[in-house]
Amino acid sequence: MSTQGRYSKIDKLGEGTYGSVYKAQSISTGKIVALKRMNIPPEEDGIPATTLREVCILREMRHENIVELQDILFQMPKLTLVFEFVDYDLKKYMDLKGSSLDPEREVKHFLHQMLCGLQYMHIRSIVHRDIKPQNILISKELNVKLADFGLARIDGIPVKKYSHEAVTLWYRSPDVILGSVNYGCSVDVWSLGCIFAEMILGVPLFNGKSDADQLIKIFTHLGYPTSSSWPSMHVYPKSKALLEEKMASMNAKCLQENLYARQELAVLGAHGLELLKRMLCFEPSQRISVSEALNHPYFHNHSRETIHSLHSRKAKPR
């Protein structure tokens, strides 16, 4: 099979409501690529605004830690985005490895690259809004690429309303769970904090089944927030329903499993735990920024030489 005579499909990598993703080969160069074939609903008069937004954002970004958009193919009712091919996503990488990742060779190295990619975006006021393991790509050389910008927004540019459903539930910050629609770059930092812990623990940090259950999972590990730790906790649309009613008896049950006392996380050291705490801060305005995180003492021994040494090794998830 070929796509407009330019790419030959090799394998189907995934499928969702948006369409399908294929591994393919350029007929002219032989280069392996990833095709994201997007379905355009019949009722749409042209390309949907969300798709146009993703394309516009991708075309403006050129960074080693952001997946590269190489080509665009359009033939109604299909729009195909052609990306560089990357071997794994982080979820698949961790599943294949079957255990938590190495604290230095993988966790610190991956987190540093994720933060570099986000810093490039946040400096340009672009919020990813869907940071999760499936949207973080890992090459065999241990290079990290942020991917899937279908929910990305430019912070500060008016839109009808930011959706509080944007970020996948397990990686959704408490303020977004409570219905915040004015959030910014801090939502990406919370999501990345969840992934930081997940890379060590080997399992998702907060795996709630609903908004209320997700908050319970968060408070069980981090403690029930106070007006000091989360000054804005009562200003959100769902604060009353979720905090004052469903969580009324929650306070005494919190910290049953204090996250920062877990033995598995001890490998992060004092600096790593402190960085994790600042990423998982309840108050959005007090959450550490990606630029601050990159300058955190946790990364002070992550030198250029270390990075070069890590890059010279091939990934062996199995």
XYZ file of C-alpha atoms in Angstrom:
318
model
C 0.000 0.000 0.000
C 1.205 3.539 -0.702
C 0.185 6.998 0.479
C -0.113 9.301 -2.527
C 2.722 7.352 -4.121
C 5.293 8.744 -1.686
C 5.240 6.403 1.296
C 4.806 2.664 1.608
C 3.144 1.422 4.798
C 5.028 -1.249 6.743
C 3.011 -1.789 9.905
C 0.110 -0.336 11.858
C 1.343 1.077 15.171
C -1.879 2.286 16.743
C -5.392 3.565 16.305
C -7.629 6.067 18.086
C -10.588 8.371 17.569
C -8.323 10.699 15.577
C -7.334 8.020 13.031
C -4.367 5.645 12.733
C -0.573 5.645 13.034
C 1.636 3.587 10.700
C 5.292 2.771 10.366
C 6.177 3.502 6.740
C 9.038 4.022 4.324
C 9.711 6.901 1.985
C 9.665 5.517 -1.562
C 12.168 8.114 -2.795
C 14.710 8.016 0.061
C 14.082 4.689 1.815
C 13.865 6.537 5.134
C 11.607 5.048 7.837
C 8.895 7.429 9.047
C 5.708 7.440 11.125
C 2.440 8.370 9.408
C -0.351 9.849 11.524
C -3.390 9.485 9.298
C -6.223 11.656 10.598
C -9.863 11.199 9.697
C -11.816 14.327 8.845
C -15.487 13.917 9.848
C -17.932 14.283 6.933
C -19.742 17.087 8.753
C -16.568 19.174 8.887
C -16.185 21.845 6.229
C -12.460 21.361 5.687
C -9.773 20.558 8.245
C -10.948 20.865 11.897
C -9.533 23.769 13.905
C -7.919 21.398 16.426
C -6.000 19.666 13.637
C -4.916 22.968 12.106
C -3.718 24.100 15.524
C -1.607 20.957 15.932
C -0.075 21.373 12.469
C 0.676 25.069 13.023
C 2.320 24.392 16.383
C 4.386 21.499 15.005
C 5.603 23.480 12.001
C 6.912 26.219 14.277
C 8.893 23.899 16.552
C 12.408 22.660 15.854
C 14.057 21.039 18.846
C 15.973 17.820 19.425
C 13.510 16.769 22.137
C 10.352 17.374 20.091
C 9.279 14.945 17.384
C 9.883 16.408 13.923
C 7.033 16.948 11.480
C 8.604 16.182 8.091
C 5.743 16.286 5.615
C 2.001 16.900 5.270
C -0.259 15.027 2.852
C -3.826 16.170 2.290
C -6.445 14.446 0.210
C -10.041 14.652 1.456
C -11.203 13.050 3.652
C -7.712 12.186 4.933
C -4.943 14.332 6.340
C -1.634 12.549 6.922
C 1.165 13.977 9.042
C 4.603 12.490 8.398
C 6.921 12.348 11.420
C 10.400 11.074 12.083
C 10.176 7.482 13.295
C 11.116 6.820 16.928
C 11.469 3.270 18.261
C 9.358 3.282 21.444
C 7.041 5.379 23.523
C 7.863 5.517 27.235
C 4.999 3.197 28.195
C 6.130 0.546 25.718
C 9.741 1.024 26.797
C 8.843 0.439 30.460
C 6.550 -2.493 29.606
C 9.300 -4.197 27.600
C 11.818 -3.657 30.366
C 9.398 -5.101 32.912
C 10.844 -3.174 35.868
C 11.574 0.327 37.083
C 14.203 2.279 35.171
C 17.806 2.898 36.158
C 17.898 6.090 38.294
C 20.857 7.656 36.474
C 21.152 6.080 33.036
C 17.450 6.318 32.291
C 15.338 8.284 34.802
C 17.521 11.366 35.216
C 18.574 11.314 31.572
C 15.007 10.984 30.282
C 13.594 13.592 32.676
C 16.276 16.098 31.700
C 15.385 15.726 28.022
C 11.636 15.948 28.709
C 12.229 19.189 30.600
C 14.385 20.547 27.758
C 11.596 19.875 25.267
C 9.003 21.467 27.544
C 11.247 24.456 28.205
C 11.437 25.107 24.459
C 7.624 24.978 24.323
C 6.917 26.979 27.469
C 9.289 29.788 26.454
C 7.049 30.109 23.388
C 3.948 29.965 25.631
C 2.910 26.580 24.198
C 1.247 24.253 26.730
C 1.256 20.573 25.729
C -1.746 19.624 27.924
C -1.434 15.864 27.426
C 1.901 14.772 28.860
C 1.758 11.010 29.500
C 4.076 8.040 28.815
C 2.363 7.264 25.486
C 3.247 10.768 24.240
C 6.930 10.566 25.150
C 9.038 8.788 22.535
C 12.351 7.030 23.243
C 14.891 6.047 20.601
C 17.326 3.131 20.823
C 20.013 5.744 21.489
C 18.015 6.924 24.551
C 16.978 10.187 22.916
C 13.632 11.557 24.115
C 11.038 13.271 21.906
C 7.782 14.852 23.066
C 4.924 13.937 20.725
C 1.183 14.278 20.055
C 0.281 17.952 20.118
C -3.405 17.499 19.366
C -4.389 19.156 22.652
C -1.612 21.767 22.753
C -2.536 25.430 23.175
C -0.712 28.734 23.033
C -1.045 30.235 26.504
C -2.426 33.769 26.463
C -4.229 33.504 23.119
C -7.984 33.574 23.771
C -9.943 30.426 22.983
C -13.566 29.645 23.780
C -12.528 27.845 26.961
C -9.729 25.568 28.061
C -11.139 22.134 28.752
C -10.545 20.655 32.195
C -10.700 17.265 30.446
C -7.546 17.947 28.422
C -4.937 16.028 30.390
C -5.381 12.254 30.762
C -6.862 11.641 34.254
C -3.878 9.865 35.855
C -1.584 12.776 34.931
C -4.096 15.580 35.576
C -3.208 18.204 38.182
C -5.601 18.780 41.116
C -6.550 22.281 39.929
C -7.585 20.890 36.536
C -9.548 18.080 38.222
C -11.434 20.773 40.140
C -12.431 22.402 36.858
C -9.818 25.108 36.328
C -10.043 26.503 32.799
C -7.381 29.212 33.188
C -4.392 26.965 33.659
C -1.013 27.414 31.994
C 2.350 25.685 31.779
C 2.127 24.353 35.346
C -0.238 21.564 34.203
C 2.598 20.046 32.158
C 4.920 20.161 35.175
C 2.469 18.184 37.345
C 2.083 15.563 34.599
C 5.849 15.260 34.285
C 6.156 14.901 38.064
C 3.783 11.925 37.913
C 5.936 10.382 35.178
C 9.127 11.088 37.153
C 7.812 8.936 40.015
C 6.367 6.326 37.643
C 9.768 5.718 36.048
C 11.108 4.746 39.489
C 8.069 2.884 40.815
C 7.369 1.009 37.583
C 3.617 1.704 37.864
C 1.430 4.826 37.475
C 1.574 7.021 40.572
C -2.114 8.042 40.794
C -4.409 5.638 38.925
C -7.865 6.988 39.772
C -11.073 5.813 38.100
C -12.924 9.140 38.381
C -12.230 12.750 39.362
C -13.104 12.046 43.004
C -11.095 8.814 43.082
C -8.124 10.566 41.493
C -8.144 13.226 44.213
C -8.373 10.518 46.876
C -5.320 8.783 45.370
C -3.409 12.082 45.314
C -4.322 13.078 48.874
C -3.581 9.578 50.204
C 0.018 9.922 49.000
C 0.615 13.669 49.384
C -1.629 14.581 52.317
C -4.823 16.638 52.403
C -4.159 20.205 51.191
C -4.518 23.215 53.474
C -5.020 26.915 52.794
C -1.259 27.192 53.192
C -0.252 24.403 50.783
C -3.000 25.256 48.288
C -4.310 28.829 48.749
C -6.576 28.671 45.677
C -8.162 25.288 46.469
C -11.674 26.679 47.001
C -11.916 28.957 43.939
C -12.512 26.321 41.237
C -15.900 25.376 39.726
C -15.884 21.888 41.264
C -14.236 22.766 44.591
C -17.464 22.607 46.573
C -18.692 19.351 45.045
C -15.388 17.491 45.273
C -13.618 19.013 48.273
C -16.337 20.152 50.640
C -18.769 17.301 50.043
C -17.072 14.150 48.747
C -13.786 14.802 50.576
C -15.294 15.989 53.871
C -14.193 12.859 55.745
C -10.975 12.407 53.797
C -8.622 14.452 55.973
C -7.971 11.793 58.605
C -7.287 9.137 55.972
C -4.567 11.060 54.173
C -0.888 10.185 54.146
C -1.613 6.504 54.672
C 1.066 5.897 52.052
C 3.357 8.929 52.281
C 4.891 9.088 48.805
C 8.205 10.597 49.863
C 8.757 7.921 52.524
C 8.499 5.079 50.016
C 11.668 3.012 49.974
C 11.678 2.707 46.165
C 12.072 6.482 45.795
C 15.121 6.628 48.071
C 17.307 6.042 44.986
C 16.468 9.599 43.899
C 18.416 11.028 46.827
C 17.511 14.198 48.712
C 17.754 16.415 45.628
C 15.583 14.134 43.504
C 12.883 13.902 46.171
C 12.898 17.677 46.639
C 12.478 18.204 42.897
C 9.606 15.711 42.819
C 7.873 17.555 45.690
C 8.145 20.858 43.848
C 6.729 19.343 40.659
C 3.812 17.817 42.588
C 2.942 21.058 44.374
C -0.812 21.592 44.838
C -0.763 25.349 44.192
C -0.207 25.940 40.432
C 1.523 29.300 40.935
C 4.007 27.707 43.345
C 4.781 24.665 41.202
C 8.358 24.690 39.940
C 8.803 25.873 36.342
C 10.677 23.774 33.783
C 13.516 26.319 33.651
C 13.863 26.187 37.436
C 13.736 22.392 37.327
C 16.577 22.242 34.799
C 18.706 24.335 37.176
C 17.805 22.186 40.189
C 20.716 20.555 42.099
C 19.344 17.147 41.057
C 20.855 17.753 37.615
C 24.146 19.307 38.714
C 26.102 16.102 38.066
C 24.341 15.536 34.741
C 27.188 16.937 32.682
C 27.654 17.071 28.923
C 30.151 14.222 29.245
C 27.568 12.106 31.081
C 25.001 12.810 28.379
C 27.470 11.895 25.623
C 28.336 8.649 27.418
C 24.666 7.742 27.779
C 23.961 8.548 24.141
C 26.701 6.157 23.059
C 24.802 3.205 24.566
C 21.938 1.470 22.822
C 18.699 0.965 24.685
C 18.036 -2.619 25.716
C 14.561 -2.689 27.250
C 14.599 -6.463 27.287
